[in-house]
mmCIF file of C-alpha atoms in Angstrom:
data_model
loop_
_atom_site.group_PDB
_atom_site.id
_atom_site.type_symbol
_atom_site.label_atom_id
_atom_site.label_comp_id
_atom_site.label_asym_id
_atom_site.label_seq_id
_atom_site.Cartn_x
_atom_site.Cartn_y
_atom_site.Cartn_z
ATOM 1 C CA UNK J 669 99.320 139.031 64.912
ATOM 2 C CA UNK J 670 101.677 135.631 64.811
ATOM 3 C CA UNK J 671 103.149 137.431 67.918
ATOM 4 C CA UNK J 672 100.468 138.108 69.509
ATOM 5 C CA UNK J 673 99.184 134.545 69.268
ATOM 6 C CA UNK J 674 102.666 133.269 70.264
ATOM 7 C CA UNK J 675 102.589 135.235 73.502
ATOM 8 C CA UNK J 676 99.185 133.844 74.511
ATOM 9 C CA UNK J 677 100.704 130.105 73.599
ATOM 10 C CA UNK J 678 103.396 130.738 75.948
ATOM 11 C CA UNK J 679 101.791 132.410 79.048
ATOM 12 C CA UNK J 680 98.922 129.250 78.878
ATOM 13 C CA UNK J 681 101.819 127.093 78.922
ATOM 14 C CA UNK J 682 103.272 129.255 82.016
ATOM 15 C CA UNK J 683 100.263 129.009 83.568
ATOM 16 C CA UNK J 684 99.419 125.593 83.034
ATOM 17 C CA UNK J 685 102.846 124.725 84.321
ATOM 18 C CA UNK J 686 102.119 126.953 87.490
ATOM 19 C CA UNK J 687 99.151 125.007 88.035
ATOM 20 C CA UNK J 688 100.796 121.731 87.664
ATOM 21 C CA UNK J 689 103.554 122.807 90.046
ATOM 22 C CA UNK J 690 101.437 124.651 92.433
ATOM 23 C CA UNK J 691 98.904 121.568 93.164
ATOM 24 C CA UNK J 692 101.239 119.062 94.320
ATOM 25 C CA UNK J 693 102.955 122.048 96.723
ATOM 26 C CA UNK J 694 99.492 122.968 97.913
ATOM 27 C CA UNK J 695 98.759 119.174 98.337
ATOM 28 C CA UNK J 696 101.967 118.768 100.317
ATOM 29 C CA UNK J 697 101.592 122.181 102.517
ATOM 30 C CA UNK J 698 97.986 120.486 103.077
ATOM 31 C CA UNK J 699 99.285 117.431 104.336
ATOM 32 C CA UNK J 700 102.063 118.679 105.708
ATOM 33 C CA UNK J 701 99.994 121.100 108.147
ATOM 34 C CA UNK J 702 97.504 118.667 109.307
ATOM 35 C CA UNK J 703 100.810 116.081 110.569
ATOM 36 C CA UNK J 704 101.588 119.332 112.661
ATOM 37 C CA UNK J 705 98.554 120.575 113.928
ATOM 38 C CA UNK J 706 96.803 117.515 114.524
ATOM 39 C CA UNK J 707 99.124 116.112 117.242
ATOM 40 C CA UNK J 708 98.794 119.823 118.691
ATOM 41 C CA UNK J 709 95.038 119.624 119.209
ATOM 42 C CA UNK J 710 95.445 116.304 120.741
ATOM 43 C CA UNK J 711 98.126 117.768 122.778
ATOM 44 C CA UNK J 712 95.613 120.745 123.886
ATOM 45 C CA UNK J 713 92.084 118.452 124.445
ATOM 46 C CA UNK J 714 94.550 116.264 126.555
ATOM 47 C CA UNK J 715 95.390 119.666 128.758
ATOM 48 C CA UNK J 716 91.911 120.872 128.922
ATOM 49 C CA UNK J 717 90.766 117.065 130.281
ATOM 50 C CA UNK J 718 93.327 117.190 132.715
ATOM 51 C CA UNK J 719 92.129 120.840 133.863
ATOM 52 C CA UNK J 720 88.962 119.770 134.024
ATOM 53 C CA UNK J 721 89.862 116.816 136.482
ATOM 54 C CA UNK J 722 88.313 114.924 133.656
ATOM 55 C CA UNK J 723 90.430 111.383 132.993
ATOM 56 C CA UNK J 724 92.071 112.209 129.777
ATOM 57 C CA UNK J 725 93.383 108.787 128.741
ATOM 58 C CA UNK J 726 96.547 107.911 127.229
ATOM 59 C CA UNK J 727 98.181 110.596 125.042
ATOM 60 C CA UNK J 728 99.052 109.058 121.475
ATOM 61 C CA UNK J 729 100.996 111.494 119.133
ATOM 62 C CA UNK J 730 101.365 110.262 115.631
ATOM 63 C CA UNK J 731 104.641 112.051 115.362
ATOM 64 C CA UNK J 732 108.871 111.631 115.045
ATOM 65 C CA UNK J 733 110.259 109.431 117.778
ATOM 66 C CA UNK J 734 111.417 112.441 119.746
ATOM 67 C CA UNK J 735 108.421 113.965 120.176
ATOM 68 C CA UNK J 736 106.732 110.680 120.519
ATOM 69 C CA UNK J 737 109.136 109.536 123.280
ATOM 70 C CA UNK J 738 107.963 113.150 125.269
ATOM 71 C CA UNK J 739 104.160 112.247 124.997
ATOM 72 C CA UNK J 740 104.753 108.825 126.475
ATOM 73 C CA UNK J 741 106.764 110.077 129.296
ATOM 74 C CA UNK J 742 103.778 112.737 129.691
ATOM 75 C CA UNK J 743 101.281 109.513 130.195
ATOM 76 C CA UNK J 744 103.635 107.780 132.521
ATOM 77 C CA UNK J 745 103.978 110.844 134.643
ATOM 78 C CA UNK J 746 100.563 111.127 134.454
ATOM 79 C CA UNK J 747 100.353 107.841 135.804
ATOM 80 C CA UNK J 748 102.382 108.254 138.556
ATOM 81 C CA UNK J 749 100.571 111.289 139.468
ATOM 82 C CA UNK J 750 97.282 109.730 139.435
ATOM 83 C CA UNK J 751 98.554 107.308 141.740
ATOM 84 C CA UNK J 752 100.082 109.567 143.924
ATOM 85 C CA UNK J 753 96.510 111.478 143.778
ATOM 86 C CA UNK J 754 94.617 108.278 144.613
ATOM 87 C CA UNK J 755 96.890 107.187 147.279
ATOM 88 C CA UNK J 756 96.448 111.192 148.964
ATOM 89 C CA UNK J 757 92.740 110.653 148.877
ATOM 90 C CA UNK J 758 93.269 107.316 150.783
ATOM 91 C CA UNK J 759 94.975 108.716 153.244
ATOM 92 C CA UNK J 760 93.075 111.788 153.777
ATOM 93 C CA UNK J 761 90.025 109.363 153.778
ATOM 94 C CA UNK J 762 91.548 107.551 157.056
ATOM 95 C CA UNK J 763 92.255 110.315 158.568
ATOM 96 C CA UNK J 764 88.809 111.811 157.699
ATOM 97 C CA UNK J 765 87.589 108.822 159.153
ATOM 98 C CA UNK J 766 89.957 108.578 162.209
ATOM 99 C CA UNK J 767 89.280 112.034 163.034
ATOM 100 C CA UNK J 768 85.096 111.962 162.797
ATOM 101 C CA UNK J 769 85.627 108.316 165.157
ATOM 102 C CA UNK J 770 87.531 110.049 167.828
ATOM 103 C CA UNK J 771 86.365 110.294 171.104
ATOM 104 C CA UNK J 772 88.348 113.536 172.124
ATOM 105 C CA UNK J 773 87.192 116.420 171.124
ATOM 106 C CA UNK J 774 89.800 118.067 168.808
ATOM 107 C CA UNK J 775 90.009 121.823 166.876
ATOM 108 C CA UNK J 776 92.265 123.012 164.641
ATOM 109 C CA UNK J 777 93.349 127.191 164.520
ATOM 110 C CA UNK J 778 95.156 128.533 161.428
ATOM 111 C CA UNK J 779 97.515 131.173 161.967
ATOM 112 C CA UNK J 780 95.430 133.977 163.101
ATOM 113 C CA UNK J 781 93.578 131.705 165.513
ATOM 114 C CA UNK J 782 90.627 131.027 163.606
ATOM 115 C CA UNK J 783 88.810 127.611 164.093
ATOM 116 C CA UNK J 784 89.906 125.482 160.421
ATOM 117 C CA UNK J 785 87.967 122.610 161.588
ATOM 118 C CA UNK J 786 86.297 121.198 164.712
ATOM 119 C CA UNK J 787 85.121 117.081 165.008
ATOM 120 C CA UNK J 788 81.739 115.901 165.794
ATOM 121 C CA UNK J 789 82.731 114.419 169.235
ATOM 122 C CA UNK J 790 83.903 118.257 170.173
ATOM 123 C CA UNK J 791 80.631 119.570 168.824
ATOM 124 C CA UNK J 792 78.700 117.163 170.879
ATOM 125 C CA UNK J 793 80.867 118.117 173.849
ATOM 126 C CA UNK J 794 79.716 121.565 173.754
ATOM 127 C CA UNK J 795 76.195 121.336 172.685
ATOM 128 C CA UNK J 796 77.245 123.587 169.135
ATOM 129 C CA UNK J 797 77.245 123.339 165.274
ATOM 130 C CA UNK J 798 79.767 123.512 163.062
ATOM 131 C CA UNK J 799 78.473 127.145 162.020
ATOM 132 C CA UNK J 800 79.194 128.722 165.393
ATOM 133 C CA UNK J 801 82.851 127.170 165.573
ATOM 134 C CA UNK J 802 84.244 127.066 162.216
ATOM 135 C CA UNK J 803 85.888 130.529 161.178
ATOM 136 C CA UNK J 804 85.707 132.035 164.642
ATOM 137 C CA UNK J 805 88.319 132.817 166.836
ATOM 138 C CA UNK J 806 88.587 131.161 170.221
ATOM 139 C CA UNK J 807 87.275 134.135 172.053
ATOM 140 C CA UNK J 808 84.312 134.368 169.610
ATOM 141 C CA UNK J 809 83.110 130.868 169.719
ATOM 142 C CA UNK J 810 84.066 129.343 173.569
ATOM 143 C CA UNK J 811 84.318 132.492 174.955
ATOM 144 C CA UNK J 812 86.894 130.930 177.023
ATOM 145 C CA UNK J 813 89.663 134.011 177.979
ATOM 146 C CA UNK J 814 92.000 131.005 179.793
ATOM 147 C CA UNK J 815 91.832 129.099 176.967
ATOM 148 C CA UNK J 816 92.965 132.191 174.893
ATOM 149 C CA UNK J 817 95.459 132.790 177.093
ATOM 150 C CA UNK J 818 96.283 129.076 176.804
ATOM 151 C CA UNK J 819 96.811 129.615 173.061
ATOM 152 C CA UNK J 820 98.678 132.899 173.572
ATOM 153 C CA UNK J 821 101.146 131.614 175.745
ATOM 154 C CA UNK J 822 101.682 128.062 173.800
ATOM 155 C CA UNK J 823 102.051 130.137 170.551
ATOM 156 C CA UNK J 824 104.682 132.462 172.345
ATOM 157 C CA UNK J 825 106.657 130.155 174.455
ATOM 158 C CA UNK J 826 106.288 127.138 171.524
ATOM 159 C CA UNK J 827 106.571 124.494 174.568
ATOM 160 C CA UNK J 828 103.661 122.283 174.708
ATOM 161 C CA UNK J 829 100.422 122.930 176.725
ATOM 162 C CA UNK J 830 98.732 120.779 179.034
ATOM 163 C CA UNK J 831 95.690 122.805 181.759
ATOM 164 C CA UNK J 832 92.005 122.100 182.404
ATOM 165 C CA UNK J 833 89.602 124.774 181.146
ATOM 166 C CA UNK J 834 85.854 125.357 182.309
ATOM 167 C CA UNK J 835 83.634 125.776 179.195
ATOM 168 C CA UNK J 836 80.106 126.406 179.109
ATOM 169 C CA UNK J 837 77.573 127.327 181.578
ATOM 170 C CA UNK J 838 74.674 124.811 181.116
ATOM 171 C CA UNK J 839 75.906 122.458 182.208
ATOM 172 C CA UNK J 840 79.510 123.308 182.381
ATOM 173 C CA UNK J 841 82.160 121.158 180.810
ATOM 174 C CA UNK J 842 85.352 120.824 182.603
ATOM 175 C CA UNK J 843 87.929 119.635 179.709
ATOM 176 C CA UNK J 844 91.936 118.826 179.887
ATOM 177 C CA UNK J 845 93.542 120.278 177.001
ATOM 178 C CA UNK J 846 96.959 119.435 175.178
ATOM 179 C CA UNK J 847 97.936 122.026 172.502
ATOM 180 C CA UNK J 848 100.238 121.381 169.589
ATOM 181 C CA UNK J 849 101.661 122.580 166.830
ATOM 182 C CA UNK J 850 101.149 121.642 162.891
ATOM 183 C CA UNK J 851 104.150 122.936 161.120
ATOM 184 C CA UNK J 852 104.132 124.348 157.545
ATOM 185 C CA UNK J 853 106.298 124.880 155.200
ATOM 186 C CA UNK J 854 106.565 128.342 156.118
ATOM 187 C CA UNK J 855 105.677 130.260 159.781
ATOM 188 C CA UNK J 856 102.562 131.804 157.751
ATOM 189 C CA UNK J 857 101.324 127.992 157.500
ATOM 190 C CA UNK J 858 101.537 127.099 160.906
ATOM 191 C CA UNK J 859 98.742 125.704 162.660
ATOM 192 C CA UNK J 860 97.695 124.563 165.899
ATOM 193 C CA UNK J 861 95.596 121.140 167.524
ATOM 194 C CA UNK J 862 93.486 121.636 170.271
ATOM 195 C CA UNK J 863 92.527 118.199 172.037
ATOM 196 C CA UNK J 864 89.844 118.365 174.604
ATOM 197 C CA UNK J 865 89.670 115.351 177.088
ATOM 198 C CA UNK J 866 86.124 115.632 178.782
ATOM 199 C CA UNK J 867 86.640 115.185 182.493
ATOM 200 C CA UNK J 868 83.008 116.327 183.793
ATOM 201 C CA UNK J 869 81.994 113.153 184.746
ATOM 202 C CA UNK J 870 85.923 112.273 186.465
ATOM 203 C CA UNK J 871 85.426 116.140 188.547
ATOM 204 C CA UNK J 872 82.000 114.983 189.532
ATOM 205 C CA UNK J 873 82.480 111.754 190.710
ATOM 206 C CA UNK J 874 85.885 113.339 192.689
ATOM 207 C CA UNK J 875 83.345 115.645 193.974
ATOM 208 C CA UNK J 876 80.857 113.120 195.124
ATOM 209 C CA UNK J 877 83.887 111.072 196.996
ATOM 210 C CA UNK J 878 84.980 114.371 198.553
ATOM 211 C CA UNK J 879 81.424 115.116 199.949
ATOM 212 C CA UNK J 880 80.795 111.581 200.778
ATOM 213 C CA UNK J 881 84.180 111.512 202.709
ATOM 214 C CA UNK J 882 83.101 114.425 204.910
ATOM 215 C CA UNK J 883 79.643 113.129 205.639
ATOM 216 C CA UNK J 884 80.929 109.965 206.258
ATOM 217 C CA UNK J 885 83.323 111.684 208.664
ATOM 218 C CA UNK J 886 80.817 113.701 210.297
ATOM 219 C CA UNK J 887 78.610 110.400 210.961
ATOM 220 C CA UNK J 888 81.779 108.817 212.609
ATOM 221 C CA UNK J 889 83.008 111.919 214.806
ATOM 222 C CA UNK J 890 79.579 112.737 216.664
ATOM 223 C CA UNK J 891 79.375 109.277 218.200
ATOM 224 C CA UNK J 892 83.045 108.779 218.839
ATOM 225 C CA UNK J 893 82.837 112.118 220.438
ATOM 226 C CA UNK J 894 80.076 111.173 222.815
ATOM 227 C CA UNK J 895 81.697 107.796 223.866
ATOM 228 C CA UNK J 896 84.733 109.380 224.236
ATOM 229 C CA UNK J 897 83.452 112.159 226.359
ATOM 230 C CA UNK J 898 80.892 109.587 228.175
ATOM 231 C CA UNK J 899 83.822 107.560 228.929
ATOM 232 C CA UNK J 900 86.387 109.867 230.211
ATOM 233 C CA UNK J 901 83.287 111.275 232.452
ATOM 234 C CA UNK J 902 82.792 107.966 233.655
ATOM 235 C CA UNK J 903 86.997 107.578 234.369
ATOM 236 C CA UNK J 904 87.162 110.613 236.471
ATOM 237 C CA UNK J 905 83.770 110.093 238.671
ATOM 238 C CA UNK J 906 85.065 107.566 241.255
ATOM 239 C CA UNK J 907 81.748 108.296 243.280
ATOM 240 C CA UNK J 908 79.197 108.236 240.445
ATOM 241 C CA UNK J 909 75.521 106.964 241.320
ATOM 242 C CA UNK J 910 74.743 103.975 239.996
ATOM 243 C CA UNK J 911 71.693 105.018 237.978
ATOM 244 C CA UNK J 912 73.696 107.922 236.306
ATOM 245 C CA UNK J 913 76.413 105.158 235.706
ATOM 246 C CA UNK J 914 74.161 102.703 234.099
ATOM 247 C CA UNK J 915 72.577 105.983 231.876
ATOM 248 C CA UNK J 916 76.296 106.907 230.988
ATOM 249 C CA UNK J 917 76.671 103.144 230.066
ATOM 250 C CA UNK J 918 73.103 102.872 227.830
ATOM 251 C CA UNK J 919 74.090 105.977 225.959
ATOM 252 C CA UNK J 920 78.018 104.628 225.370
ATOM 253 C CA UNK J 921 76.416 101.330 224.271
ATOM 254 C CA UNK J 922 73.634 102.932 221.873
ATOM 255 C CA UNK J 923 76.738 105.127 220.201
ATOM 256 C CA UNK J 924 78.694 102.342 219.426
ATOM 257 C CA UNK J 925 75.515 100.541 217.905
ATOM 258 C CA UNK J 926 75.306 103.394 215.560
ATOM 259 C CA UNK J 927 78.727 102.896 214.853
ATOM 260 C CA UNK J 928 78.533 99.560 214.112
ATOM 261 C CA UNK J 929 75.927 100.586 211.847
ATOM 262 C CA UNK J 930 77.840 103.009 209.989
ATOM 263 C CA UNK J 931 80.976 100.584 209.605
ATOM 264 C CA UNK J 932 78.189 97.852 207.996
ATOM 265 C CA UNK J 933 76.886 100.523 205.404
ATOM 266 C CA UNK J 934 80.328 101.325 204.247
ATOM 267 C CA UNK J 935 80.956 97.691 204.377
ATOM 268 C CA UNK J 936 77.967 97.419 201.687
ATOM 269 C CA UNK J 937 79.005 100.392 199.727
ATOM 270 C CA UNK J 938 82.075 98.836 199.049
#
């Protein structure tokens, strides 16, 4: 019985020593887990807010000066790449902005000649939407076949393209083109510019001087005929009667009048 009771003495004591030993450990494994695992899950909401595109702030770590020397060069490249982001958008901004102000019309192809992007002054050009250009091919949305063979031959030869092109039917647009290339960092990212310099009103206007050149010629060549021809009648006749002479005369005189008449309109034209 005494050793009974001597054996229960002794295994409270082990256990009470077990407790008193196993606290302080648990305490300290505690402790020491949460100095780990917090600065992980402030490592992790700091990667989800920057996936997200969310501003995730400065990245404080309360850990050993190693690690804590990596988290602040994390937040100063984090800077720098926020900077670099913001000056991008800038950029693209002004050349958002340069490209919608243009007065040229201007498309872009990818590399299996679809339409990437077209401006408003070439959609205003040709009388179309973005949503008949964009993601077409050139054949498909101009139905142009020189201007495809434009493209063609600039993509094979690689020198670059300068032509005038007929688009449209009503009313026609007569464009001069210059093609380019947009190089990539590999040949699968190479694109190609398309300007279109609207020359309607330039062909017209050369038209109008062309047809006003031969009416104006016209005008000047049937009198100048007659008083040429009146004339040389009037040189060979050395026996002419005087009333036919004086006739010949009237008719010279009333051609040159129109002449002069002619000379003063184009006189006020100019």
């Amino acid at each position: 019985e005494d050793m009974r009771q001597t054996l229960e003495k002794a295994y409270r004591y082990i256990y009470l020593a077990l407790l008193i030993v196993t606290l302080p450990c648990l305490l300290l494994a505690f402790f020491f887990a949460r100095a780990i695992t917090l600065p992980i899950r402030r490592l992790s909401t700091f990667i989800q807010r920057l996936q997200s595109g969310e501003p995730p702030g400065p990245l404080i770590l309360d850990v050993p000066e190693e690690i804590d020397q990596l988290s602040r060069g994390m937040t100063a490249l984090l800077q720098e790449q926020k900077e670099k982001l913001r000056q991008a958008e800038d950029e693209a901004e002004r050349l958002r902005a340069a490209f919608t102000a243009m007065t040229e019309g201007i498309l872009i192809l990818d590399g299996n000649g679809r339409i990437l992007v077209c401006n408003a002054a070439l959609r205003r050009m040709l009388g179309r939407t973005r949503e008949t250009l964009e993601g077409k091919t050139l054949l498909e949305a101009l139905r142009s076949a020189p201007l495809q063979e434009a493209l063609d031959q600039f993509r094979r030869t690689g020198a670059s393209g300068i032509g005038e092109i007929v688009l449209g039917e009503d009313p026609p647009v007569v464009a001069a083109i210059n093609l380019a290339d947009i190089l990539g960092k590999s040949p699968e990212e190479r694109k190609t510019i398309i300007v279109f310099h609207d020359i309607t009103r330039l062909k017209n206007l050369e038209r109008m001087r062309s047809d006003f050149i031969a009416n104006v010629t016209h005008e000047l060549k049937t009198p100048l005929t007659a008083i040429i021809g009146y004339v040389e009648t009037l040189q060979e006749s050395g026996s002419m009667d005087a009333a036919v002479q004086e006739r010949f005369l009237r008719i010279v005189h009333d051609h040159a009048r129109r002449l002069d008449r002619l000379v003063d309109d184009l006189l006020t034209l100019s």
